[in-house]
Coordinates of C-alpha atoms in Angstrom, one line a residue:
M1 CA 0.6 -0.1 0.3
A2 CA 1.4 3.3 -1.2
P3 CA 1.5 6.1 1.3
P4 CA -0.3 9.5 1.1
P5 CA 1.3 11.7 -1.1
K6 CA 2.9 14.3 0.5
S7 CA -0.1 16.9 -0.8
A8 CA -2.2 15.3 1.0
H9 CA -0.5 15.4 4.5
E10 CA 0.3 19.8 3.6
L11 CA -3.0 19.4 2.8
L12 CA -4.3 17.9 6.6
D13 CA -1.3 20.7 7.9
F14 CA -3.1 23.3 6.6
I15 CA -6.5 22.3 7.7
N16 CA -5.8 21.6 11.0
S17 CA -4.2 25.3 10.9
S18 CA -7.1 26.8 10.2
P19 CA -9.8 26.9 12.9
T20 CA -11.8 29.9 11.4
P21 CA -11.0 31.8 8.4
Y22 CA -8.5 33.9 10.6
H23 CA -6.7 30.6 11.4
A24 CA -7.1 30.2 7.5
V25 CA -5.8 33.6 6.7
Q26 CA -2.7 33.1 8.7
T27 CA -1.9 30.3 7.5
A28 CA -2.0 31.3 4.5
S29 CA -0.2 34.5 4.8
H30 CA 2.6 32.1 6.5
L31 CA 3.2 30.1 3.3
L32 CA 3.1 32.5 0.8
T33 CA 5.4 34.5 2.8
T34 CA 7.9 31.5 3.4
A35 CA 7.9 31.5 -0.8
S36 CA 9.4 35.2 -1.0
F37 CA 5.6 37.6 -1.3
T38 CA 5.9 41.2 0.2
R39 CA 3.0 41.9 2.1
I40 CA 1.8 45.0 1.0
H41 CA -1.3 47.3 2.6
E42 CA -4.9 48.3 1.2
R43 CA -4.5 51.1 3.6
S44 CA -0.5 52.5 1.3
P45 CA 0.3 54.3 -1.9
W46 CA 1.0 51.3 -5.3
D47 CA 4.1 52.9 -7.4
S48 CA 6.7 51.5 -8.9
T49 CA 8.4 51.0 -6.0
T50 CA 6.1 49.0 -3.9
I51 CA 4.8 47.1 -7.0
H52 CA 7.3 46.6 -10.3
P53 CA 6.7 43.5 -12.9
G54 CA 8.3 41.0 -11.8
G55 CA 7.5 41.4 -7.9
K56 CA 5.5 38.7 -6.1
Y57 CA 2.7 40.1 -3.1
F58 CA 0.0 39.8 -0.9
L59 CA -2.5 41.6 1.1
T60 CA -5.1 41.2 3.2
R61 CA -8.9 42.5 4.4
N62 CA -10.0 42.0 7.7
A63 CA -7.4 39.2 8.4
S64 CA -10.2 36.7 6.9
S65 CA -9.7 37.4 2.9
L66 CA -6.8 37.2 1.1
I67 CA -5.6 37.9 -2.6
A68 CA -2.3 37.5 -4.0
F69 CA -0.3 37.9 -7.0
A70 CA 2.6 37.5 -9.0
V71 CA 3.1 40.3 -11.6
G72 CA 5.1 39.0 -15.3
H73 CA 8.7 40.7 -16.0
Q74 CA 6.2 42.1 -19.4
W75 CA 3.6 43.2 -17.5
T76 CA 1.7 45.6 -19.0
P77 CA -1.4 47.9 -18.2
G78 CA -4.4 46.5 -20.2
N79 CA -2.8 42.7 -20.3
P80 CA -5.2 39.7 -18.7
I81 CA -4.8 37.9 -15.4
A82 CA -5.5 34.9 -14.5
M83 CA -7.5 34.9 -11.3
I84 CA -8.9 31.9 -9.3
G85 CA -11.2 32.2 -6.6
A86 CA -12.1 30.0 -3.2
H87 CA -13.8 31.4 0.1
T88 CA -12.3 31.1 3.4
D89 CA -15.1 29.9 5.8
S90 CA -17.0 27.0 6.3
P91 CA -20.7 26.2 8.2
C92 CA -20.4 26.8 12.0
L93 CA -21.8 27.8 15.4
R94 CA -21.0 31.2 16.7
I95 CA -20.5 32.2 20.3
K96 CA -23.3 35.0 20.8
P97 CA -21.9 38.4 21.8
V98 CA -23.8 37.8 25.9
S99 CA -23.4 34.3 25.4
K100 CA -23.3 32.7 29.1
R101 CA -26.8 30.8 29.9
T102 CA -27.5 27.8 32.4
A103 CA -30.3 25.3 33.1
N104 CA -30.9 22.8 35.3
G105 CA -27.3 23.0 36.6
Y106 CA -25.6 22.9 34.0
L107 CA -23.5 26.1 32.5
Q108 CA -23.9 26.8 28.5
I109 CA -23.2 28.9 25.9
G110 CA -25.6 31.1 23.8
V111 CA -24.3 29.9 19.8
E112 CA -26.2 32.1 16.3
T113 CA -25.7 28.9 13.2
Y114 CA -23.5 29.9 10.5
G115 CA -24.2 29.1 6.5
G116 CA -26.2 26.3 5.8
G117 CA -24.2 23.4 7.6
I118 CA -26.4 19.8 8.4
W119 CA -26.8 20.8 11.9
H120 CA -28.1 17.8 13.0
S121 CA -23.9 16.3 12.4
W122 CA -22.6 18.9 14.8
F123 CA -24.7 16.8 18.2
D124 CA -22.6 14.2 20.1
R125 CA -19.9 15.6 19.0
D126 CA -16.4 17.3 20.6
L127 CA -16.6 20.7 20.2
S128 CA -13.3 23.3 21.2
V129 CA -13.9 27.4 20.5
A130 CA -11.4 29.3 18.1
G131 CA -11.5 32.5 16.4
R132 CA -10.2 37.0 17.7
V133 CA -10.3 38.4 20.0
L134 CA -9.2 42.4 20.5
V135 CA -6.5 43.0 23.0
K136 CA -6.4 46.3 24.9
I137 CA -2.6 46.6 25.3
K138 CA -2.8 50.6 26.6
E139 CA -5.1 53.7 26.8
G140 CA -6.3 53.8 23.1
E141 CA -4.8 51.5 21.6
F142 CA -6.0 47.7 21.1
E143 CA -4.0 44.3 18.9
Q144 CA -5.7 41.7 17.5
R145 CA -5.2 38.0 18.4
L146 CA -6.0 34.7 17.7
V147 CA -7.0 31.9 20.1
R148 CA -7.6 28.1 19.6
V149 CA -8.1 26.0 22.0
T150 CA -6.6 22.4 21.4
K151 CA -8.7 20.6 24.1
P152 CA -12.6 19.7 23.4
I153 CA -14.8 22.0 25.9
V154 CA -17.9 21.9 24.5
R155 CA -20.3 19.7 23.4
I156 CA -24.1 19.8 22.3
P157 CA -25.9 16.0 23.8
S158 CA -28.7 14.9 22.0
L159 CA -31.7 13.6 23.9
A160 CA -31.9 9.9 24.5
I161 CA -33.9 7.7 22.2
H162 CA -36.2 6.4 25.5
L163 CA -37.3 10.4 25.6
H164 CA -37.5 10.7 21.8
R165 CA -38.7 8.5 19.1
Q166 CA -39.7 10.5 15.8
S167 CA -37.6 9.1 13.0
N168 CA -36.9 11.8 11.8
F169 CA -34.1 14.1 13.7
D170 CA -35.1 17.8 13.2
P171 CA -33.5 20.0 15.8
N172 CA -34.6 23.7 17.0
K173 CA -31.5 25.6 16.5
E174 CA -32.1 27.9 19.3
E175 CA -33.8 26.1 21.7
E176 CA -31.9 22.5 21.5
M177 CA -29.0 23.7 19.9
V178 CA -27.1 25.0 23.0
P179 CA -23.6 23.9 23.9
I180 CA -23.1 22.6 27.5
A181 CA -19.4 23.7 28.8
G182 CA -20.0 22.4 32.2
L183 CA -21.8 22.6 35.6
V184 CA -22.8 25.9 37.0
E185 CA -20.9 25.2 40.2
E186 CA -17.6 25.3 37.9
V187 CA -17.0 29.1 37.3
L188 CA -16.7 30.1 33.8
N189 CA -14.0 32.2 34.3
K190 CA -11.3 30.5 36.7
K191 CA -7.7 30.5 35.9
T192 CA -6.7 27.0 34.4
E193 CA -4.3 25.3 32.3
T194 CA -6.6 26.8 29.0
T195 CA -7.1 29.8 29.9
E196 CA -3.5 29.9 30.5
E197 CA -2.5 28.8 27.4
K198 CA -1.7 31.4 24.8
G199 CA 0.5 33.1 28.2
E200 CA -1.6 36.3 28.1
E201 CA -2.6 36.8 32.0
E202 CA -2.3 40.8 32.7
E203 CA -3.9 41.7 29.1
E204 CA -6.9 43.4 29.7
F205 CA -9.5 41.7 26.7
E206 CA -12.0 43.5 25.3
P207 CA -16.0 41.4 24.2
L208 CA -15.1 38.9 21.8
K209 CA -15.4 38.6 18.5
K210 CA -15.7 36.4 15.5
I211 CA -15.5 33.7 18.4
D212 CA -16.6 29.9 16.3
E213 CA -17.1 27.0 17.8
R214 CA -15.7 23.9 16.2
H215 CA -15.8 20.1 15.7
H216 CA -12.4 19.9 17.7
P217 CA -10.5 16.3 16.6
E218 CA -8.2 17.3 13.3
S219 CA -8.4 16.5 10.0
S220 CA -6.4 12.8 8.5
V221 CA -6.4 9.9 6.6
G222 CA -8.4 6.9 6.2
G223 CA -10.0 4.0 4.0
I224 CA -8.2 0.8 3.5
N225 CA -5.9 1.9 1.3
D226 CA -5.8 5.1 3.0
E227 CA -7.8 7.1 0.1
F228 CA -9.3 9.6 1.7
I229 CA -9.2 12.4 3.9
Y230 CA -11.8 12.8 6.7
S231 CA -11.8 16.6 7.6
G232 CA -13.9 19.3 8.5
R233 CA -14.6 22.5 6.6
L234 CA -12.9 20.9 3.1
D235 CA -15.4 23.6 1.9
N236 CA -13.7 25.4 0.9
L237 CA -10.5 25.3 2.3
D238 CA -9.4 22.5 0.4
M239 CA -9.6 24.6 -2.7
T240 CA -8.2 27.8 -0.7
F241 CA -5.0 25.3 -0.1
C242 CA -4.6 23.9 -3.8
G243 CA -5.2 27.8 -5.2
I244 CA -1.9 28.9 -2.9
K245 CA -0.3 26.3 -3.6
A246 CA -0.7 26.9 -7.5
L247 CA 0.3 30.3 -7.2
I248 CA 3.5 29.4 -5.3
E249 CA 4.5 26.8 -7.2
S250 CA 3.4 28.2 -10.4
V251 CA 6.4 30.7 -9.7
K252 CA 9.0 28.6 -7.3
D253 CA 11.3 29.0 -10.9
P254 CA 13.2 32.2 -10.8
K255 CA 12.8 32.4 -14.5
S256 CA 8.7 32.0 -14.0
L257 CA 8.3 35.1 -14.7
E258 CA 10.6 36.1 -17.8
G259 CA 8.1 35.8 -20.4
E260 CA 5.1 36.0 -18.2
K261 CA 2.8 39.3 -20.0
G262 CA -0.2 38.9 -17.3
I263 CA -0.7 38.6 -13.5
R264 CA -1.1 35.2 -11.6
L265 CA -3.4 36.2 -8.7
V266 CA -5.2 33.8 -6.2
A267 CA -8.3 35.7 -3.9
C268 CA -10.0 34.0 -0.8
F269 CA -12.9 35.4 0.7
D270 CA -15.0 34.9 4.0
H271 CA -18.4 35.3 3.8
E272 CA -19.6 33.2 0.6
E273 CA -21.6 30.7 3.2
I274 CA -23.6 33.6 3.9
G275 CA -24.0 35.1 0.3
S276 CA -20.9 36.9 0.3
L277 CA -22.6 40.4 0.7
S278 CA -19.6 41.6 3.0
A279 CA -17.2 44.1 2.9
H280 CA -14.8 41.8 3.0
G281 CA -16.9 39.0 0.8
A282 CA -16.4 38.0 -3.0
D283 CA -19.3 40.8 -3.3
S284 CA -17.3 43.7 -1.7
N285 CA -14.8 45.7 -3.5
M286 CA -11.9 44.1 -2.6
L287 CA -11.0 42.4 -5.8
P288 CA -12.3 45.1 -7.9
A289 CA -10.3 48.0 -6.0
V290 CA -6.8 45.6 -6.5
L291 CA -7.8 45.0 -10.1
R292 CA -8.4 48.7 -10.7
R293 CA -5.0 50.0 -8.6
L294 CA -2.6 47.2 -11.0
S295 CA -4.3 48.5 -13.8
V296 CA -2.4 52.4 -13.6
L297 CA 0.8 51.0 -12.7
P298 CA 3.5 51.4 -14.6
G299 CA 4.7 47.9 -16.7
A300 CA 7.8 46.5 -17.9
K301 CA 10.1 49.6 -18.6
G302 CA 7.6 52.2 -17.6
E303 CA 5.2 50.8 -20.4
K304 CA 1.7 52.9 -19.6
G305 CA -0.2 50.6 -21.8
E306 CA -1.0 50.5 -25.9
N307 CA -3.7 53.3 -25.3
S308 CA -3.0 55.3 -22.0
N309 CA -4.5 53.5 -18.6
E310 CA -7.6 55.5 -19.2
T311 CA -9.2 52.2 -20.4
A312 CA -5.9 49.6 -19.2
F313 CA -8.8 48.6 -16.4
E314 CA -11.7 47.5 -18.8
Q315 CA -9.1 46.0 -21.2
T316 CA -7.5 43.8 -18.3
L317 CA -11.2 42.6 -17.7
A318 CA -11.8 41.4 -21.2
K319 CA -8.9 39.7 -21.9
S320 CA -9.0 37.6 -18.3
F321 CA -10.2 34.8 -16.9
L322 CA -11.3 33.2 -13.3
I323 CA -12.0 30.5 -12.1
S324 CA -14.5 30.2 -9.2
A325 CA -12.9 27.1 -7.1
D326 CA -15.0 25.8 -4.7
M327 CA -16.1 22.0 -3.3
A328 CA -18.3 19.3 -5.8
H329 CA -20.6 16.4 -5.0
A330 CA -19.2 13.5 -5.2
V331 CA -22.0 10.7 -6.4
H332 CA -23.6 9.1 -3.3
P333 CA -23.6 4.8 -3.6
N334 CA -26.2 5.3 -1.1
Y335 CA -28.1 7.5 -2.5
A336 CA -27.6 7.6 -6.2
G337 CA -31.2 8.2 -7.2
K338 CA -30.2 12.7 -6.3
Y339 CA -27.7 12.5 -9.1
E340 CA -28.2 13.1 -12.6
R341 CA -27.8 10.0 -14.4
N342 CA -25.0 10.9 -16.8
H343 CA -23.4 13.6 -14.7
Q344 CA -22.0 11.5 -11.6
P345 CA -18.6 13.0 -10.8
Q346 CA -16.8 9.6 -8.7
M347 CA -14.0 10.2 -6.0
N348 CA -9.9 10.6 -7.3
K349 CA -12.0 10.7 -11.5
G350 CA -10.8 14.3 -11.6
V351 CA -12.2 17.7 -11.3
V352 CA -15.6 18.8 -11.6
I353 CA -16.3 21.5 -13.8
K354 CA -20.0 22.9 -12.5
I355 CA -22.7 23.7 -15.4
N356 CA -26.4 25.1 -14.6
A357 CA -28.3 26.6 -17.5
N358 CA -29.8 29.2 -14.5
Q359 CA -26.1 30.6 -13.6
R360 CA -26.0 28.8 -10.7
Y361 CA -22.6 28.4 -11.5
A362 CA -20.8 30.6 -14.0
T363 CA -19.5 28.6 -16.8
N364 CA -20.3 28.5 -20.7
S365 CA -19.1 27.0 -23.7
P366 CA -15.9 28.6 -24.4
G367 CA -14.6 28.1 -20.5
I368 CA -15.2 24.9 -21.0
V369 CA -13.6 24.3 -24.2
L370 CA -9.8 26.6 -22.6
V371 CA -10.2 24.4 -19.5
Q372 CA -10.5 21.3 -21.0
E373 CA -7.9 21.5 -23.6
C374 CA -5.4 22.6 -20.4
G375 CA -6.3 19.5 -18.9
R376 CA -5.8 17.6 -22.4
R377 CA -2.4 19.5 -22.6
K378 CA -1.3 18.7 -19.0
K379 CA -3.3 14.8 -19.2
V380 CA -5.5 15.9 -15.9
P381 CA -9.0 14.0 -15.4
L382 CA -11.9 16.2 -15.6
Q383 CA -15.7 15.4 -15.1
L384 CA -18.7 17.7 -16.0
F385 CA -21.8 18.1 -13.2
V386 CA -25.2 19.7 -13.6
V387 CA -28.1 18.8 -11.1
K388 CA -31.0 17.3 -11.7
N389 CA -34.1 19.1 -12.7
D390 CA -36.3 18.5 -9.9
S391 CA -33.1 19.2 -7.6
P392 CA -32.7 22.7 -6.4
C393 CA -28.6 23.6 -7.5
G394 CA -26.6 25.8 -4.6
S395 CA -24.4 28.8 -6.1
T396 CA -20.5 30.0 -5.7
I397 CA -18.7 33.8 -5.8
G398 CA -18.3 32.5 -9.5
P399 CA -22.1 34.4 -11.2
M400 CA -21.3 37.1 -8.9
L401 CA -17.9 38.5 -9.7
S402 CA -18.5 37.2 -13.3
A403 CA -21.1 39.7 -13.4
K404 CA -19.6 42.0 -11.4
M405 CA -16.3 42.3 -13.6
G406 CA -17.6 41.5 -16.8
V407 CA -14.8 38.3 -16.8
R408 CA -15.2 35.1 -18.3
T409 CA -15.6 32.1 -15.8
L410 CA -15.7 28.9 -15.1
D411 CA -17.5 26.9 -11.8
L412 CA -15.4 23.4 -10.8
G413 CA -13.8 22.1 -8.3
N414 CA -12.8 19.2 -6.3
P415 CA -15.2 16.2 -5.9
Q416 CA -16.7 15.1 -1.7
L417 CA -19.1 13.7 0.1
T418 CA -21.6 15.4 2.7
A419 CA -21.1 18.9 2.1
H420 CA -20.9 21.2 5.0
E421 CA -21.7 18.6 7.7
A422 CA -19.3 18.7 11.1
Q423 CA -16.8 16.2 9.2
V424 CA -17.1 15.3 5.0
L425 CA -14.9 13.2 2.8
F426 CA -12.4 14.2 0.4
T427 CA -9.9 11.6 -1.9

């Protein structure tokens, strides 16, 4: 039995280091910095001393969204940009601002459901806590810190079958999805090894911001031949990892950008699971603003573009291509009838191109031909997916970015089972 490939273990490490979008961006930032990408900031001016042909850069917004790009040596404004779009968030339980609850001798934590999770899968699992806090360093000065409790501390127990014999389990998300953290006589905020885990004893913490409860066990390899990955948050940390890793690998050779006339870019957004309508979601100005700023920078040898930079932004959009990378549905052997009979993606048979006539996916025929030709040249297998006419269809950031920017876009992703569960299966 051959061991899992190195890339599988790298994916596991990435997911295990990324319990929240903040941690995912932190982990991706570390990978990029290690690969000699330079961190830049939206608040700073961009000019030829900041960004230049042949350079590699990344920026973040809200510490939960990230854009990274590499500029070809032959780049001039108006040239195309090859883009991958993914997202950093996953369905989870988010702790309410005033979260402490007590009932019948138990200490509980009030939570909100985030995204379209399969919530019954969160019952009877070891859960822990991770997120972002703001620390008051001194008067008028705050610092962001990422926190993570590395042991299970809460659980949502289901009701014993003797007391609840209904066949369909459809919990009330407000009253029945309330994690238990301990017993009332135990003090929630007493000093313990857990509270001292990060060594922050004297600093003053402001109200918690964006604290999530997560399925605790780490991702792992499984299956008879180690052909599967069992993990939470594969949707969409797998595609986020693949996008970041692909960009890094594509520019590892110092000569890789010498003849490049375009820009290679990866954008990883927060809030896809709730519609992307936020300042750091895909429906924000984040990606268009970055592209517009790049379109007015001098290119190779100070060139301003063929028709001056007044229309360079629009030229770039018209010439560019975006891959919206989000996980796809593998055919489920126990529910094969739920899939369109001629479009049943299988595990380990290739990346899935997602198609929908009602534009729930942004894929069109020219995009399919282009990606299929790329796959043919590199011997990468591809599969096609459409939903049944009597089945609802999910969506991605693809249609909104395609409409917002007028960029040709194609939706694809790796096939997985049990999307939006606390833990899913992937090969």
